[in-house]
mmCIF file of C-alpha atoms in Angstrom:
data_model
loop_
_atom_site.group_PDB
_atom_site.id
_atom_site.type_symbol
_atom_site.label_atom_id
_atom_site.label_comp_id
_atom_site.label_asym_id
_atom_site.label_seq_id
_atom_site.Cartn_x
_atom_site.Cartn_y
_atom_site.Cartn_z
ATOM 1 C CA UNK M 1 10.965 11.328 -2.214
ATOM 2 C CA UNK M 2 11.360 14.587 0.412
ATOM 3 C CA UNK M 3 7.341 14.528 -0.614
ATOM 4 C CA UNK M 4 6.903 11.183 0.242
ATOM 5 C CA UNK M 5 8.352 12.512 4.265
ATOM 6 C CA UNK M 6 7.634 16.189 4.989
ATOM 7 C CA UNK M 7 4.326 16.164 5.563
ATOM 8 C CA UNK M 8 3.952 13.634 7.695
ATOM 9 C CA UNK M 9 6.858 14.641 10.166
ATOM 10 C CA UNK M 10 4.312 16.742 12.529
ATOM 11 C CA UNK M 11 2.409 13.281 13.734
ATOM 12 C CA UNK M 12 5.414 11.418 13.949
ATOM 13 C CA UNK M 13 5.734 11.863 17.597
ATOM 14 C CA UNK M 14 1.746 11.937 17.949
ATOM 15 C CA UNK M 15 2.059 8.643 16.702
ATOM 16 C CA UNK M 16 4.907 7.236 18.394
ATOM 17 C CA UNK M 17 3.255 7.793 21.894
ATOM 18 C CA UNK M 18 0.574 5.291 21.202
ATOM 19 C CA UNK M 19 0.710 2.066 22.668
ATOM 20 C CA UNK M 20 1.882 -0.044 20.554
ATOM 21 C CA UNK M 21 -0.698 -2.655 20.038
ATOM 22 C CA UNK M 22 -2.665 0.358 19.190
ATOM 23 C CA UNK M 23 -0.468 1.612 16.082
ATOM 24 C CA UNK M 24 0.162 -1.902 14.161
ATOM 25 C CA UNK M 25 -3.094 -4.806 13.839
ATOM 26 C CA UNK M 26 -1.158 -8.012 12.344
ATOM 27 C CA UNK M 27 -2.866 -9.760 9.904
ATOM 28 C CA UNK M 28 -0.765 -11.950 9.310
ATOM 29 C CA UNK M 29 1.763 -10.767 6.784
ATOM 30 C CA UNK M 30 0.218 -8.317 5.331
ATOM 31 C CA UNK M 31 0.427 -5.552 7.905
ATOM 32 C CA UNK M 32 -1.892 -2.277 9.103
ATOM 33 C CA UNK M 33 0.532 0.755 9.467
ATOM 34 C CA UNK M 34 0.045 4.411 11.208
ATOM 35 C CA UNK M 35 1.738 6.905 9.633
ATOM 36 C CA UNK M 36 5.126 7.160 11.684
ATOM 37 C CA UNK M 37 5.199 3.045 10.710
ATOM 38 C CA UNK M 38 4.472 4.233 7.515
ATOM 39 C CA UNK M 39 7.393 6.739 7.402
ATOM 40 C CA UNK M 40 9.625 4.565 8.161
ATOM 41 C CA UNK M 41 8.699 1.923 6.181
ATOM 42 C CA UNK M 42 9.252 4.023 2.641
ATOM 43 C CA UNK M 43 12.519 4.717 4.442
ATOM 44 C CA UNK M 44 13.931 0.850 4.024
ATOM 45 C CA UNK M 45 14.364 0.214 1.125
ATOM 46 C CA UNK M 46 15.126 -2.968 1.186
ATOM 47 C CA UNK M 47 12.753 -4.814 -0.466
ATOM 48 C CA UNK M 48 9.839 -2.355 -2.346
ATOM 49 C CA UNK M 49 6.246 -1.961 -0.886
ATOM 50 C CA UNK M 50 2.667 -2.855 -2.066
ATOM 51 C CA UNK M 51 0.808 -0.938 0.148
ATOM 52 C CA UNK M 52 -3.002 -1.318 -0.121
ATOM 53 C CA UNK M 53 -4.839 2.654 1.066
ATOM 54 C CA UNK M 54 -8.503 1.557 3.146
ATOM 55 C CA UNK M 55 -10.970 1.870 5.187
ATOM 56 C CA UNK M 56 -13.206 0.132 7.462
ATOM 57 C CA UNK M 57 -16.881 1.306 5.826
ATOM 58 C CA UNK M 58 -15.341 0.306 2.016
ATOM 59 C CA UNK M 59 -16.422 -3.095 0.816
ATOM 60 C CA UNK M 60 -14.308 -3.232 -1.775
ATOM 61 C CA UNK M 61 -11.220 -2.096 0.849
ATOM 62 C CA UNK M 62 -12.762 -5.390 2.548
ATOM 63 C CA UNK M 63 -13.316 -7.712 -0.251
ATOM 64 C CA UNK M 64 -9.104 -7.685 -1.230
ATOM 65 C CA UNK M 65 -7.989 -8.661 2.016
ATOM 66 C CA UNK M 66 -7.551 -12.445 1.653
ATOM 67 C CA UNK M 67 -6.090 -11.161 -1.745
ATOM 68 C CA UNK M 68 -3.703 -8.905 -0.093
ATOM 69 C CA UNK M 69 -2.615 -12.118 2.141
ATOM 70 C CA UNK M 70 -2.179 -14.496 -0.392
ATOM 71 C CA UNK M 71 0.113 -11.848 -2.129
ATOM 72 C CA UNK M 72 1.871 -10.840 0.961
ATOM 73 C CA UNK M 73 2.618 -15.077 1.691
ATOM 74 C CA UNK M 74 3.941 -15.579 -2.141
ATOM 75 C CA UNK M 75 6.025 -12.984 -2.337
ATOM 76 C CA UNK M 76 7.096 -12.998 1.556
ATOM 77 C CA UNK M 77 11.158 -11.810 1.368
ATOM 78 C CA UNK M 78 10.269 -10.055 -2.169
ATOM 79 C CA UNK M 79 8.061 -6.919 -1.310
ATOM 80 C CA UNK M 80 6.121 -5.520 1.922
ATOM 81 C CA UNK M 81 2.618 -6.131 1.905
ATOM 82 C CA UNK M 82 1.697 -2.977 4.602
ATOM 83 C CA UNK M 83 -1.939 -1.564 4.482
ATOM 84 C CA UNK M 84 -2.629 1.336 6.000
ATOM 85 C CA UNK M 85 -6.601 2.708 7.301
ATOM 86 C CA UNK M 86 -7.063 6.208 4.888
ATOM 87 C CA UNK M 87 -9.797 8.068 7.854
ATOM 88 C CA UNK M 88 -7.366 6.675 10.119
ATOM 89 C CA UNK M 89 -4.293 8.398 8.911
ATOM 90 C CA UNK M 90 -5.408 11.052 6.927
ATOM 91 C CA UNK M 91 -2.553 13.023 6.184
ATOM 92 C CA UNK M 92 -0.641 9.448 4.726
ATOM 93 C CA UNK M 93 -3.825 9.913 2.174
ATOM 94 C CA UNK M 94 -3.333 13.623 1.499
ATOM 95 C CA UNK M 95 0.282 13.311 0.644
ATOM 96 C CA UNK M 96 -0.270 10.107 -1.574
ATOM 97 C CA UNK M 97 -3.111 12.099 -3.197
ATOM 98 C CA UNK M 98 -5.757 8.992 -2.894
ATOM 99 C CA UNK M 99 -8.728 9.833 -4.413
ATOM 100 C CA UNK M 100 -10.723 6.407 -4.396
ATOM 101 C CA UNK M 101 -10.845 3.333 -2.822
ATOM 102 C CA UNK M 102 -9.716 1.273 -2.211
ATOM 103 C CA UNK M 103 -5.839 2.580 -3.686
ATOM 104 C CA UNK M 104 -2.724 -0.446 -4.607
ATOM 105 C CA UNK M 105 0.875 1.693 -4.901
ATOM 106 C CA UNK M 106 3.987 0.266 -5.256
ATOM 107 C CA UNK M 107 6.370 2.152 -3.671
ATOM 108 C CA UNK M 108 10.315 1.689 -4.230
ATOM 109 C CA UNK M 109 13.353 3.523 -3.438
ATOM 110 C CA UNK M 110 11.203 5.769 -1.689
ATOM 111 C CA UNK M 111 9.502 6.406 -5.106
ATOM 112 C CA UNK M 112 5.861 5.491 -5.984
ATOM 113 C CA UNK M 113 6.137 3.669 -9.116
ATOM 114 C CA UNK M 114 2.822 2.482 -10.160
ATOM 115 C CA UNK M 115 -1.641 3.369 -8.566
ATOM 116 C CA UNK M 116 -3.888 1.150 -9.150
ATOM 117 C CA UNK M 117 -8.031 2.581 -7.796
ATOM 118 C CA UNK M 118 -9.977 -0.521 -7.664
ATOM 119 C CA UNK M 119 -10.414 -3.880 -6.269
ATOM 120 C CA UNK M 120 -7.867 -6.410 -7.806
ATOM 121 C CA UNK M 121 -7.657 -10.524 -7.187
ATOM 122 C CA UNK M 122 -4.467 -11.593 -5.894
ATOM 123 C CA UNK M 123 -3.216 -13.028 -9.727
ATOM 124 C CA UNK M 124 -3.493 -9.120 -10.909
ATOM 125 C CA UNK M 125 -1.990 -8.270 -8.094
ATOM 126 C CA UNK M 126 1.160 -11.045 -8.652
ATOM 127 C CA UNK M 127 0.926 -9.463 -11.909
ATOM 128 C CA UNK M 128 1.313 -6.160 -11.367
ATOM 129 C CA UNK M 129 4.060 -6.471 -8.896
ATOM 130 C CA UNK M 130 5.814 -8.983 -11.063
ATOM 131 C CA UNK M 131 5.449 -6.184 -13.994
ATOM 132 C CA UNK M 132 6.428 -2.950 -12.104
ATOM 133 C CA UNK M 133 9.063 -4.356 -9.400
ATOM 134 C CA UNK M 134 10.217 -7.280 -11.772
ATOM 135 C CA UNK M 135 10.159 -6.719 -15.361
ATOM 136 C CA UNK M 136 8.112 -9.380 -16.248
ATOM 137 C CA UNK M 137 4.991 -9.126 -18.462
ATOM 138 C CA UNK M 138 2.537 -6.586 -18.340
ATOM 139 C CA UNK M 139 -0.897 -7.372 -16.475
ATOM 140 C CA UNK M 140 -3.634 -8.294 -17.866
ATOM 141 C CA UNK M 141 -6.337 -6.860 -15.641
ATOM 142 C CA UNK M 142 -10.118 -6.761 -15.560
ATOM 143 C CA UNK M 143 -12.386 -3.104 -16.184
ATOM 144 C CA UNK M 144 -13.169 -2.373 -12.868
ATOM 145 C CA UNK M 145 -10.347 -0.390 -12.558
ATOM 146 C CA UNK M 146 -10.441 3.069 -12.080
ATOM 147 C CA UNK M 147 -6.848 4.041 -12.884
ATOM 148 C CA UNK M 148 -3.233 1.588 -14.158
ATOM 149 C CA UNK M 149 -0.341 3.065 -14.078
ATOM 150 C CA UNK M 150 3.103 4.387 -13.251
ATOM 151 C CA UNK M 151 2.998 7.601 -11.720
ATOM 152 C CA UNK M 152 4.426 11.012 -13.411
#
């Protein structure tokens, strides 16, 4: 938990100084956040987080945008769906050890409990959330994924 907070603190003041419109882009229920907003979100343990680490130039990342919005709608009130641009927020990417895009992380109680690299469809995202956050059956995922599983 401390590993998620410590490296991000120095950028908090700089990010907070930017106008609110520049800090968050609302895309329906899936919300793009910056470093300071992400740091604040992980400290709120009331609901788990599905985090999409993406880049604007990444085709598979753009492919996933509608799926993330669908998941956010279906899980509203149960899971917060956040997006963070790896190029705009390199400190978060480094702290989370992002090596491929898109990367999906499930965060609960300030800890990353699952990560997967590669584009996913809405039904695959829902299976991951159900299994890792709510004790559902193991997900049946496509073979296009780089890695999937609990973090160590």
